PDB file of C-alpha atoms in Angstrom:
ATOM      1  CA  UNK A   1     157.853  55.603  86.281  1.00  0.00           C
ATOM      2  CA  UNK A   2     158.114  51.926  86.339  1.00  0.00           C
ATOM      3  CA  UNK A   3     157.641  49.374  83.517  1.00  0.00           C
ATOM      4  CA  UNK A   4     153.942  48.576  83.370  1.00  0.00           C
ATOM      5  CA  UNK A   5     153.472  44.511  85.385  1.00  0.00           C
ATOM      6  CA  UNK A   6     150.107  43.302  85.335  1.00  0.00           C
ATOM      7  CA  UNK A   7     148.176  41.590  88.051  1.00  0.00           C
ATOM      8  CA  UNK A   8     149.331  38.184  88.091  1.00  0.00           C
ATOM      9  CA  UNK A   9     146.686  37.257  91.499  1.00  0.00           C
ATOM     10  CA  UNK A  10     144.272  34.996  89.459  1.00  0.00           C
ATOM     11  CA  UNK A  11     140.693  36.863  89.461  1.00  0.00           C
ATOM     12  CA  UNK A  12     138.380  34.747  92.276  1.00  0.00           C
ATOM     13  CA  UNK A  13     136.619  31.388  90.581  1.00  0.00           C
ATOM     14  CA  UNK A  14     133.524  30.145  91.098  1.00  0.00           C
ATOM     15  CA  UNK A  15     132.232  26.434  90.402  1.00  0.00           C
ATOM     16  CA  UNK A  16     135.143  25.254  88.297  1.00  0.00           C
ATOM     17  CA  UNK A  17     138.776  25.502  88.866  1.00  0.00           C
ATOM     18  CA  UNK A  18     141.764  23.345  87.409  1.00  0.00           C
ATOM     19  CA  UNK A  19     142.125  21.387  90.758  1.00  0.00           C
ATOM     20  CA  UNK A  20     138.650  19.951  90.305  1.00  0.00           C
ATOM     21  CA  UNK A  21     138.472  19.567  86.782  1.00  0.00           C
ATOM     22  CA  UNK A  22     137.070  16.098  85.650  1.00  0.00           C
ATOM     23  CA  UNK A  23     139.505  14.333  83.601  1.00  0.00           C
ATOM     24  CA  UNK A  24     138.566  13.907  79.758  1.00  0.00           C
ATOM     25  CA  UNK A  25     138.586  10.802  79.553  1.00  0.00           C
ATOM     26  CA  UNK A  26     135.763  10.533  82.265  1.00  0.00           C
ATOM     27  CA  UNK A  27     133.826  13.490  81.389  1.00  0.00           C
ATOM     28  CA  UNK A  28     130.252  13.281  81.189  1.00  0.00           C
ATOM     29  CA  UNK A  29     127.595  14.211  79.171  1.00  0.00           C
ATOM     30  CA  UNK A  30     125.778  15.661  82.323  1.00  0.00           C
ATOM     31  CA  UNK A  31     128.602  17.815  83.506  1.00  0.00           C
ATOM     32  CA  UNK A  32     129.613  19.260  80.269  1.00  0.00           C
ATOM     33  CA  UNK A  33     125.757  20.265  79.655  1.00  0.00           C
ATOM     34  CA  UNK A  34     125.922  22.068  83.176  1.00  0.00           C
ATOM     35  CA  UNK A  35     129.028  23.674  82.536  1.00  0.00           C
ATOM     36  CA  UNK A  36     127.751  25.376  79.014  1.00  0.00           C
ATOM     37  CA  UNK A  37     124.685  26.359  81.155  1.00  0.00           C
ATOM     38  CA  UNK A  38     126.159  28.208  83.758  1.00  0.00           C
ATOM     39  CA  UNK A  39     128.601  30.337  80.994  1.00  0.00           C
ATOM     40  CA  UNK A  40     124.923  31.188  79.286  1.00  0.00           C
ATOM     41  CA  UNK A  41     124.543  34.909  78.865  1.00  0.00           C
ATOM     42  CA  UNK A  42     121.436  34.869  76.307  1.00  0.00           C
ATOM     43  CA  UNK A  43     119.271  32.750  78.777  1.00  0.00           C
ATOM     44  CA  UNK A  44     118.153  30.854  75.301  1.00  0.00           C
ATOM     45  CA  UNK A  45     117.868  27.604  74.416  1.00  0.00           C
ATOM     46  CA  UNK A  46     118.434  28.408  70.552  1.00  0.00           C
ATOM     47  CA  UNK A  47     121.270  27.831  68.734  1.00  0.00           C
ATOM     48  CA  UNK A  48     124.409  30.649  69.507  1.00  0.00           C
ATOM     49  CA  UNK A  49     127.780  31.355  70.188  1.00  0.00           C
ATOM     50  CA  UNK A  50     130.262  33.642  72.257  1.00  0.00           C
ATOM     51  CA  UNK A  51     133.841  33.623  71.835  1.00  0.00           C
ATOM     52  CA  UNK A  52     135.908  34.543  74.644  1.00  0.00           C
ATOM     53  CA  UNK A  53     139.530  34.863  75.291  1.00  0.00           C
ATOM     54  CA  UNK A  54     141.510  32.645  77.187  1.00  0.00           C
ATOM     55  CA  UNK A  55     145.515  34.630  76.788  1.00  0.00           C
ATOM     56  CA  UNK A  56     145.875  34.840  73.162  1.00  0.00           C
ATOM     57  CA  UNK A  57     143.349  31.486  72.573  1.00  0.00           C
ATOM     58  CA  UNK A  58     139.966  31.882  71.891  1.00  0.00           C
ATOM     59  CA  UNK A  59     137.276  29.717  73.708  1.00  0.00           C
ATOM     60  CA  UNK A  60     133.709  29.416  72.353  1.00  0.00           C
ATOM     61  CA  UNK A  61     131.303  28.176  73.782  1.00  0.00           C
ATOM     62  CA  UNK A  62     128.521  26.301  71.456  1.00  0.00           C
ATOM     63  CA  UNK A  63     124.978  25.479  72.845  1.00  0.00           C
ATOM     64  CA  UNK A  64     123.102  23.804  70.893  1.00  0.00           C
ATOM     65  CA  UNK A  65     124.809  23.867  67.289  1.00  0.00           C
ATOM     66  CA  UNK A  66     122.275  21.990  64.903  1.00  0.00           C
ATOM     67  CA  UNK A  67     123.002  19.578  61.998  1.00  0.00           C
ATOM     68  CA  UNK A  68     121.970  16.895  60.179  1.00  0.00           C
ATOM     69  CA  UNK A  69     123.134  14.712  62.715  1.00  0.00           C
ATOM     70  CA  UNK A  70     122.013  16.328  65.826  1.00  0.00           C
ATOM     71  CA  UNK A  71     122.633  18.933  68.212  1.00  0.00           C
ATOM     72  CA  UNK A  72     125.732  19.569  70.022  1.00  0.00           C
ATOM     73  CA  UNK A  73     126.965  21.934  72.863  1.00  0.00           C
ATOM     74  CA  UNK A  74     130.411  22.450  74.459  1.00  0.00           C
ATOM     75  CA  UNK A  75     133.677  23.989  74.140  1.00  0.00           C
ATOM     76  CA  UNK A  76     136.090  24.481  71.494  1.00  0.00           C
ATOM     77  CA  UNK A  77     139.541  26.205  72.207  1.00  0.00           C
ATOM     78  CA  UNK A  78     141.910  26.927  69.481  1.00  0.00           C
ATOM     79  CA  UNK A  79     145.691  27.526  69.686  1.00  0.00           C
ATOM     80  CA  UNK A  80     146.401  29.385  67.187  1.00  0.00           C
ATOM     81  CA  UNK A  81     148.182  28.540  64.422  1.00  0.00           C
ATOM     82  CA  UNK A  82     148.906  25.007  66.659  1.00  0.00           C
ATOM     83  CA  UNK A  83     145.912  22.794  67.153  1.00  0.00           C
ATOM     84  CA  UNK A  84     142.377  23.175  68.165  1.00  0.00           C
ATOM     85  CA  UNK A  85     140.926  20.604  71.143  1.00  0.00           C
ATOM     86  CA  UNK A  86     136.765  20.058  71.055  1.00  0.00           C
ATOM     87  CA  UNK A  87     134.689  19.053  73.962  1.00  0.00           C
ATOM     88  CA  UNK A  88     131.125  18.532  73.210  1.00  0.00           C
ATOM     89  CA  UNK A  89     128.256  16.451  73.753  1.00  0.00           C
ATOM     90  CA  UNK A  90     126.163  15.401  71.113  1.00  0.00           C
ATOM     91  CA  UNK A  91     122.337  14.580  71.167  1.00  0.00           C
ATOM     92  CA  UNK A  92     121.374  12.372  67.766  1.00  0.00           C
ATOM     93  CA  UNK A  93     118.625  13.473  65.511  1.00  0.00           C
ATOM     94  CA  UNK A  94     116.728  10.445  65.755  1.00  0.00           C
ATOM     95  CA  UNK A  95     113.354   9.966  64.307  1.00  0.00           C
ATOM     96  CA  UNK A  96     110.368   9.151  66.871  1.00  0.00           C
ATOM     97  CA  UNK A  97     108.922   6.500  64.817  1.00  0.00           C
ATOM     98  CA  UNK A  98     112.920   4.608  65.544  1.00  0.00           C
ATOM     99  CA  UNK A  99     113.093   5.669  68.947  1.00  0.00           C
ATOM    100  CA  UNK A 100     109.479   3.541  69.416  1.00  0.00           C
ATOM    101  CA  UNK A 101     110.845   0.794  67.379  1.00  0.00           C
ATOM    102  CA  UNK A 102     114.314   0.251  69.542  1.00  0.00           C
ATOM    103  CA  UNK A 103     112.164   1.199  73.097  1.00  0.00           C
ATOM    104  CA  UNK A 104     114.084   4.079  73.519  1.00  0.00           C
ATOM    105  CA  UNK A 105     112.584   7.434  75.134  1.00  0.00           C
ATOM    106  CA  UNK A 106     114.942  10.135  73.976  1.00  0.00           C
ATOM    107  CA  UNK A 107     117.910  10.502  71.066  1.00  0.00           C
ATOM    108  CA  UNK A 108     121.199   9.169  72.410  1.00  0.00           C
ATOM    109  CA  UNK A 109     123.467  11.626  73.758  1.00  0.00           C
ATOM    110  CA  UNK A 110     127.679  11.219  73.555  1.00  0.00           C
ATOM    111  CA  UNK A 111     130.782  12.836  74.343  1.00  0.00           C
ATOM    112  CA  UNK A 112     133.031  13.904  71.394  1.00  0.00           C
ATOM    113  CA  UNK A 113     136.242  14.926  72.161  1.00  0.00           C
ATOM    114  CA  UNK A 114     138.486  15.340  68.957  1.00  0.00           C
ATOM    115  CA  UNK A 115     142.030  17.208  68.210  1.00  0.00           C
ATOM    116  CA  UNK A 116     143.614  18.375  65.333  1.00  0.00           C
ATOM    117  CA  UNK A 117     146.404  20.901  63.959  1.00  0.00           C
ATOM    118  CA  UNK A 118     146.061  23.463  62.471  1.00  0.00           C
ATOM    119  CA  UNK A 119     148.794  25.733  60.587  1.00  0.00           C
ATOM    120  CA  UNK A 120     150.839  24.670  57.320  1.00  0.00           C
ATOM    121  CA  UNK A 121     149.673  21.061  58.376  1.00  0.00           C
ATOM    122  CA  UNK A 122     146.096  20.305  58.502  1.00  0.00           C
ATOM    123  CA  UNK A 123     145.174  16.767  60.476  1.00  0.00           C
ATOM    124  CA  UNK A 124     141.737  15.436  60.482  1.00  0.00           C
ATOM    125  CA  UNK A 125     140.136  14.867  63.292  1.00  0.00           C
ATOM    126  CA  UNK A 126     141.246  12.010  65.648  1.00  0.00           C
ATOM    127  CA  UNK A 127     139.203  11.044  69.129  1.00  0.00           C
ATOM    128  CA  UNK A 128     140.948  12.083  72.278  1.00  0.00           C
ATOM    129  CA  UNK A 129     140.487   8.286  73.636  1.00  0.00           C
ATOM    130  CA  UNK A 130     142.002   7.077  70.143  1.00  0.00           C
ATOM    131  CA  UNK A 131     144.966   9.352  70.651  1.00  0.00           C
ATOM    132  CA  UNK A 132     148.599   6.849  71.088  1.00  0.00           C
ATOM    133  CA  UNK A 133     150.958   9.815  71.823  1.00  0.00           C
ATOM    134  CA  UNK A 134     150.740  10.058  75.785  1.00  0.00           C
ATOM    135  CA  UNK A 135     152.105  13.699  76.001  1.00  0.00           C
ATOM    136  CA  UNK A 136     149.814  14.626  73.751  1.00  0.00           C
ATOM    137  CA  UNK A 137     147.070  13.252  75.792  1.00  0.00           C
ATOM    138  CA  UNK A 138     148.657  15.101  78.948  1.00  0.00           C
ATOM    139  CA  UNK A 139     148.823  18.108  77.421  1.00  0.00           C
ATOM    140  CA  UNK A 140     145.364  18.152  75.902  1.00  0.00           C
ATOM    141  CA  UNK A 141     144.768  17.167  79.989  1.00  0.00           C
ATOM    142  CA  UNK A 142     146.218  20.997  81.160  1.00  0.00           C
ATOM    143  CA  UNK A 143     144.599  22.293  78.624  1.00  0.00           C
ATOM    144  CA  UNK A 144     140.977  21.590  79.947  1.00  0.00           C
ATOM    145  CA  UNK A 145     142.307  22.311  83.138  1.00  0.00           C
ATOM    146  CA  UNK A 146     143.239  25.729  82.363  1.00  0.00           C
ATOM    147  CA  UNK A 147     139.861  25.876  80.463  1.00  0.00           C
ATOM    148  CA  UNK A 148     138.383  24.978  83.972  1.00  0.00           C
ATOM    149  CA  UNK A 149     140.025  27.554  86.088  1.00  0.00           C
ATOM    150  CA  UNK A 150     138.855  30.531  82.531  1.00  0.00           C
ATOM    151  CA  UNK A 151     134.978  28.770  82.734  1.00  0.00           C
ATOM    152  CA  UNK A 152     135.605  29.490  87.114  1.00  0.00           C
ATOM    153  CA  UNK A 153     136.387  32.904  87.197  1.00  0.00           C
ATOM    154  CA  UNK A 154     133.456  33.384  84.325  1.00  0.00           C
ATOM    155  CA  UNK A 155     130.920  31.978  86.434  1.00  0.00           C
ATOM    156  CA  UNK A 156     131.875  34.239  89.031  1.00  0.00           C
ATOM    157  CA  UNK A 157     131.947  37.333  87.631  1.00  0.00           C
ATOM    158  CA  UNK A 158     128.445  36.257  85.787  1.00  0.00           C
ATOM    159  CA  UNK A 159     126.931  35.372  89.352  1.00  0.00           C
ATOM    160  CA  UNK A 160     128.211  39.028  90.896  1.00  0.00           C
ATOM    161  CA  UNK A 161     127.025  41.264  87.666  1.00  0.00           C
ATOM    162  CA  UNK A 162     130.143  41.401  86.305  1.00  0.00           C
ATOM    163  CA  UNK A 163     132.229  43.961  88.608  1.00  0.00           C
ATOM    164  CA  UNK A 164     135.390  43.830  86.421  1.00  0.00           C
ATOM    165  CA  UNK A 165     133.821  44.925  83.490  1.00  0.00           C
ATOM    166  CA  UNK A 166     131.817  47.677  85.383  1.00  0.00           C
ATOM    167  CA  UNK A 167     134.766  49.435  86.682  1.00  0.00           C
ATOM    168  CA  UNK A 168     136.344  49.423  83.662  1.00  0.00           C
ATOM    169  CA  UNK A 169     133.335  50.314  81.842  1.00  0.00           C
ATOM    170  CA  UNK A 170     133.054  53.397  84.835  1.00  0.00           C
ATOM    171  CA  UNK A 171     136.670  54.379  83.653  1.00  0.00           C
ATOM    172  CA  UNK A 172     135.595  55.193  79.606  1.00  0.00           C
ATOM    173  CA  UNK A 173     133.264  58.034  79.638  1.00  0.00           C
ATOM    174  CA  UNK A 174     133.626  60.821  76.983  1.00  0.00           C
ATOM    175  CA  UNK A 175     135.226  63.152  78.998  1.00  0.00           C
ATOM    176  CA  UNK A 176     138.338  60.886  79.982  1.00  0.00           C
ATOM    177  CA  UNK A 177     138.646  59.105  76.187  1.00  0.00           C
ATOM    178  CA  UNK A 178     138.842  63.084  74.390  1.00  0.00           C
ATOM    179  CA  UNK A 179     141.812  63.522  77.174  1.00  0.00           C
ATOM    180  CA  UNK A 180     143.483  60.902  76.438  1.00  0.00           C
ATOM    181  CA  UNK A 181     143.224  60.650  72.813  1.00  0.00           C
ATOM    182  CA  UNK A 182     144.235  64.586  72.360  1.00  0.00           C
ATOM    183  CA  UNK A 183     147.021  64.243  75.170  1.00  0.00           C
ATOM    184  CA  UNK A 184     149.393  66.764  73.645  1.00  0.00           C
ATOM    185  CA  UNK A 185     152.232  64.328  74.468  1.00  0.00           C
ATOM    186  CA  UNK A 186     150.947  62.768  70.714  1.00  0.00           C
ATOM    187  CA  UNK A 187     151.587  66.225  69.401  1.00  0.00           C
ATOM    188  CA  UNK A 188     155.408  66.712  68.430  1.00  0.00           C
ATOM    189  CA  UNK A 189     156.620  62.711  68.837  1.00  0.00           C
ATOM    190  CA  UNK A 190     157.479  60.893  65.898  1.00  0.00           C
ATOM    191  CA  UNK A 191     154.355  58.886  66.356  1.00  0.00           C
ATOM    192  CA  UNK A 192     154.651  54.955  64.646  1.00  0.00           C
ATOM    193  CA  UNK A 193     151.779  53.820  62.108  1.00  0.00           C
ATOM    194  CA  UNK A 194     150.087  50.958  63.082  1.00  0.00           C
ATOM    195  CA  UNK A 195     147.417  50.331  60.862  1.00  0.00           C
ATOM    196  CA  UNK A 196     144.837  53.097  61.258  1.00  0.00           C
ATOM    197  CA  UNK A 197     146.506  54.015  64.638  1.00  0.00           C
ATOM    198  CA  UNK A 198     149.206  56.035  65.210  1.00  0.00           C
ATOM    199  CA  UNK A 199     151.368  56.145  68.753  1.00  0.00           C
ATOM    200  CA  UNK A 200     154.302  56.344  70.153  1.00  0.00           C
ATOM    201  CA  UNK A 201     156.238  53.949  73.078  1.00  0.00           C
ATOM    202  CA  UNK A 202     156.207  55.053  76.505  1.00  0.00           C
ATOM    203  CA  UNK A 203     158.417  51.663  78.313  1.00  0.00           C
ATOM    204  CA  UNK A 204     157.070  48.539  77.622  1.00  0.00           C
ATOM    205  CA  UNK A 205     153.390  50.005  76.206  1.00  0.00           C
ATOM    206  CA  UNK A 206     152.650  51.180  72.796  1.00  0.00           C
ATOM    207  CA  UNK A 207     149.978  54.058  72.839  1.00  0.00           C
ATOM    208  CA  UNK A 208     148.245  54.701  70.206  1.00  0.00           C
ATOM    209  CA  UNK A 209     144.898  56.562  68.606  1.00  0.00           C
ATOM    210  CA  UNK A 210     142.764  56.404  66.006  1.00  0.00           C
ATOM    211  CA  UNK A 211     141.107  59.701  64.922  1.00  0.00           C
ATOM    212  CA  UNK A 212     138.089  59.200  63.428  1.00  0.00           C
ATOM    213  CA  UNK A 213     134.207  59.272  63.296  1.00  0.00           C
ATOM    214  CA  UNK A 214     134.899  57.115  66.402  1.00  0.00           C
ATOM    215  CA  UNK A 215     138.056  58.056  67.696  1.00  0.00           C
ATOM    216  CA  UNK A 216     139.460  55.279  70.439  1.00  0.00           C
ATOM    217  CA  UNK A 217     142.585  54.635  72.205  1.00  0.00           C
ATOM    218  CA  UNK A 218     144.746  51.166  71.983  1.00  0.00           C
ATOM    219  CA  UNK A 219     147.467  50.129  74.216  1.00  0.00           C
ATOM    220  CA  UNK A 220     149.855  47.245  73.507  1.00  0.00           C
ATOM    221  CA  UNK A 221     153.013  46.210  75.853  1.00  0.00           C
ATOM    222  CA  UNK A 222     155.633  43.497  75.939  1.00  0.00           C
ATOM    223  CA  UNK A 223     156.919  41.565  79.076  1.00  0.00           C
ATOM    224  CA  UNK A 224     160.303  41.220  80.415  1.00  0.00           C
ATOM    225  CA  UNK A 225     160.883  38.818  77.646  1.00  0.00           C
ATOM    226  CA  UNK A 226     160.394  41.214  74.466  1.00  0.00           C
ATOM    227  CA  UNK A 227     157.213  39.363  73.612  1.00  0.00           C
ATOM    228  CA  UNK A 228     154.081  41.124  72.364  1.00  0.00           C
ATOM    229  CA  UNK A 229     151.225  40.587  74.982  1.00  0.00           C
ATOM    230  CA  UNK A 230     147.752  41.103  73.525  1.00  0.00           C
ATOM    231  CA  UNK A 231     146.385  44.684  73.441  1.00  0.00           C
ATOM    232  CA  UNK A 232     143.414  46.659  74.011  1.00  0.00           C
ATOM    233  CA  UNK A 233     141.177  49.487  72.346  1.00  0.00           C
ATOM    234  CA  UNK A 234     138.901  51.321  74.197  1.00  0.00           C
ATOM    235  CA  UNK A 235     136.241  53.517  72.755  1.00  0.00           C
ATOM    236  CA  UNK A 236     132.408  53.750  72.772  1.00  0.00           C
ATOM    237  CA  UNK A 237     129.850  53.027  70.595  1.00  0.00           C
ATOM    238  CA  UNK A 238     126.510  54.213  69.977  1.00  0.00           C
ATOM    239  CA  UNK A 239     123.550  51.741  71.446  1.00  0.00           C
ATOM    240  CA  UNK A 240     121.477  50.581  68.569  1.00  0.00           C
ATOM    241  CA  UNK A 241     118.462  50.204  70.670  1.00  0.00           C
ATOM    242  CA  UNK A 242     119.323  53.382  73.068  1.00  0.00           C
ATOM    243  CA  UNK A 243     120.867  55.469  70.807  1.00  0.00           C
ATOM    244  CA  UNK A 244     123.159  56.477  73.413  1.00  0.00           C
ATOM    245  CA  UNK A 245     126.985  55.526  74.068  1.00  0.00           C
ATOM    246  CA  UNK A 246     128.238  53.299  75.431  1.00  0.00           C
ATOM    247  CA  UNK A 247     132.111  51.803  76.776  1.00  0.00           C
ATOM    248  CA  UNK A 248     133.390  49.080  74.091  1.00  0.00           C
ATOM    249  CA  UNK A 249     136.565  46.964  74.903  1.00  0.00           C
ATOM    250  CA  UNK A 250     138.375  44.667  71.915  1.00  0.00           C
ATOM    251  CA  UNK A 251     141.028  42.836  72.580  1.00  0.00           C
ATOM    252  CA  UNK A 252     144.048  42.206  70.009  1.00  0.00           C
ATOM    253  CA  UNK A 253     145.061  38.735  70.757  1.00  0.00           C
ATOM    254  CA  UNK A 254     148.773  39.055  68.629  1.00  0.00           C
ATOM    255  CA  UNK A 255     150.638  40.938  65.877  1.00  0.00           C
ATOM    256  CA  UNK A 256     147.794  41.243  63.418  1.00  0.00           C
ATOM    257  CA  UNK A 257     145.405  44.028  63.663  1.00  0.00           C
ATOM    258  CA  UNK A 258     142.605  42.134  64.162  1.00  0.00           C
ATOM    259  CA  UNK A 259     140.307  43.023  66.901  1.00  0.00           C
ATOM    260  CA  UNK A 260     137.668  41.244  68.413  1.00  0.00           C
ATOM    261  CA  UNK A 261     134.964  42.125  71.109  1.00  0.00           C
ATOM    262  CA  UNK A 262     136.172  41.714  75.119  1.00  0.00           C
ATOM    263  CA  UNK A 263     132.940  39.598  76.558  1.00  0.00           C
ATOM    264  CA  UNK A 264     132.125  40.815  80.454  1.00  0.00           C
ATOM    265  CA  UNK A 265     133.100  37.605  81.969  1.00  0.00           C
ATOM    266  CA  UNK A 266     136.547  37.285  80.417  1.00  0.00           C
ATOM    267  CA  UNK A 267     137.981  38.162  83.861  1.00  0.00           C
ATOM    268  CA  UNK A 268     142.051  38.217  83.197  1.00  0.00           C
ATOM    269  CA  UNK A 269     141.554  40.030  80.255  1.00  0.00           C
ATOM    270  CA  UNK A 270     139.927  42.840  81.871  1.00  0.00           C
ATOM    271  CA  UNK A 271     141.703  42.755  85.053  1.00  0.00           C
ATOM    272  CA  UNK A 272     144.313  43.841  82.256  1.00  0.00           C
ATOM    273  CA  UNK A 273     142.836  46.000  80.415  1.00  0.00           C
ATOM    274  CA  UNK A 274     142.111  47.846  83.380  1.00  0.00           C
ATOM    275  CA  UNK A 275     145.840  48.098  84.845  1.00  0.00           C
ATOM    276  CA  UNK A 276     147.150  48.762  81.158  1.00  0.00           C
ATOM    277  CA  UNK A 277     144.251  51.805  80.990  1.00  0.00           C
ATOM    278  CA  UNK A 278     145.216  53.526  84.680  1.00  0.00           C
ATOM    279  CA  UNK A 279     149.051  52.890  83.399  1.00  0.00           C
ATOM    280  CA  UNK A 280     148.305  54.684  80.287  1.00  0.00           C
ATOM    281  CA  UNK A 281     145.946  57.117  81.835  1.00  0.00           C
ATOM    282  CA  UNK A 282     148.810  58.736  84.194  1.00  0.00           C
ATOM    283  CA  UNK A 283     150.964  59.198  81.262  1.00  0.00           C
ATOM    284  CA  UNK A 284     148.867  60.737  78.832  1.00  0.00           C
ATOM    285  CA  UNK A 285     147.142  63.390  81.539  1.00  0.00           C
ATOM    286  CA  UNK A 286     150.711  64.805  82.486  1.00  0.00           C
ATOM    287  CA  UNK A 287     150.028  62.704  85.688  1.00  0.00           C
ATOM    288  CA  UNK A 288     153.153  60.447  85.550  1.00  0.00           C
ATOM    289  CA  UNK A 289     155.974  61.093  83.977  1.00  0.00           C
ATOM    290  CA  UNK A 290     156.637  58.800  80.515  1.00  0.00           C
ATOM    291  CA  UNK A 291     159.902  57.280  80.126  1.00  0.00           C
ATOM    292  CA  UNK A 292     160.989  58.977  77.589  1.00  0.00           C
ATOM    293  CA  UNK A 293     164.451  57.289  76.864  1.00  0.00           C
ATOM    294  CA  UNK A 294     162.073  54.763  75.335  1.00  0.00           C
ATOM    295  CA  UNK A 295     159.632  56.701  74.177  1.00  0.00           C
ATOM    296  CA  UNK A 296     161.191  57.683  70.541  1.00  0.00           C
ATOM    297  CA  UNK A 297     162.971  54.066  70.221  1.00  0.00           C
ATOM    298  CA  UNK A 298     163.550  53.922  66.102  1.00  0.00           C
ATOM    299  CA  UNK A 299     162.180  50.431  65.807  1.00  0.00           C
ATOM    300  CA  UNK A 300     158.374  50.132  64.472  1.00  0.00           C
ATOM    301  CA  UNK A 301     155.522  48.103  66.201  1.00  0.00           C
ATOM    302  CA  UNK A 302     156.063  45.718  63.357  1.00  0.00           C
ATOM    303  CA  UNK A 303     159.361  45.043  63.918  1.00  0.00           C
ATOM    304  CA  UNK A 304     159.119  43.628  67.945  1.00  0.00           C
TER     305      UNK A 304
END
């Protein structure tokens, strides 16, 4: 069986896209509102959150964060370990009895885009328009392009009910997850600990499972280049309000064993997730044959 490739065809995009992205240093107050809007998934005007994943970065998206200042909505992605780039728009908490006074309507609304590193070194904050290093500026620049194309495919799959995240949510019912996590290809390997999972390398993907009061399966691989993509774990969950289960995806975005929930929209994610599972699956029913020459490899999940 081959090395598991994922799907490199970017998933379809819808509204936004790198190629149409506004430059920062022209972005508007009005577009950035519209673009929080349409990644909405609570339908609320209220303060919230949702962190999604673009690669190994996360993206959240604020709407309407409240201070003393204000209120503010936008985007803030993080690199991690590296720097963290914030586009927002932010409405001034202005009392009426001012806004009479200086004939103004409404509080005065303004972009803030700011930078910083993060790491060892900790920088305050500094403007993107204040911002003297040029290739800084131009990479900050790809970076909200790339943040275009993630918010594009987003929208889509939030306008069409979210098809990648129903087939993969079709994929985890009880029946397949207890094959797959009592595959007796676990029994008799000298299975690796990682963490509270324990698993055992089939080519370039780690497979792993954690037996417990809610067992799930996690799958990790590395590219042609040795590196540690992020990982997976699939298991389900019982509904608080139904009381019945239900498919839940995290996502391990590096080494650590931190896991953090897969959102529906996060389209190349899940496109993943989904050719890493049917890899995965093929092995672990007998289907396809593992690779076994690198399936007992002495080196640790730690140590890659």
């Amino acid at each position: 069986m081959p090395l598991f490739v994922p799907d490199t065809s970017p998933p379809p995009t819808l509204y936004y896209a790198s190629g149409q992205a506004h430059p920062l240093s022209s972005l508007t107050e009005e577009t950035l509102a519209h673009m929080v809007a349409d990644m909405s998934i609570h339908q609320s005007d209220k303060e919230h959150y949702i962190t999604g994943w673009m690669g190994n970065s996360s993206v959240v998206i604020v709407n309407n964060y409240q201070d003393k200042r204000g209120s503010s909505s936008g985007f803030v992605l993080t690199r991690r370990d590296q720097y963290r780039l914030s586009v927002q728009s932010i409405t001034f908490r202005i009392p009426k009895f001012i806004l009479w006074l200086t004939f103004r309507r409404r509080p005065r609304t303004m972009m803030l885009i700011t930078y910083n590193t993060l790491g060892k070194v900790l920088s305050p904050l500094v403007q993107y328009r204040n911002l003297l290093d040029k290739p800084l500026q131009q990479k900050l620049e790809q970076d909200w392009q790339q943040l275009n194309d993630y918010i594009g495919m987003a929208c889509h799959q939030l306008e069409h009910g979210t098809p990648l995240w129903r087939q993969l949510a079709d994929k985890l019912t009880t029946e397949d997850l207890d094959l797959w996590i009592n595959s007796a290809l676990f029994a008799g390997k000298r299975l690796h600990q990682d963490g509270d999972y324990q698993g055992f390398w089939s080519g370039n993907v780690f497979i792993s499972r954690r037996l417990s009061a809610e067992p799930a399966l996690q799958l990790l691989w590395r590219d042609q280049d040795n590196v540690l993509q992020c990982g997976y774990q699939y298991q389900l969950i019982t509904d608080e309000n139904s009381g019945q289960l239900r498919p839940s995806v995290r996502i391990r975005p590096d080494d650590q064993e931190t896991r953090y929930l897969l959102n529906p929209f996060d389209a190349w994610h899940l496109q993943t997730a989904w050719a890493l599972l049917n890899y995965a699956a093929g092995i672990l029913a007998g289907i396809s044959p593992p690779l076994v020459e690198m399936m007992d490899r002495p080196d640790s999940l730690s140590h890659l």
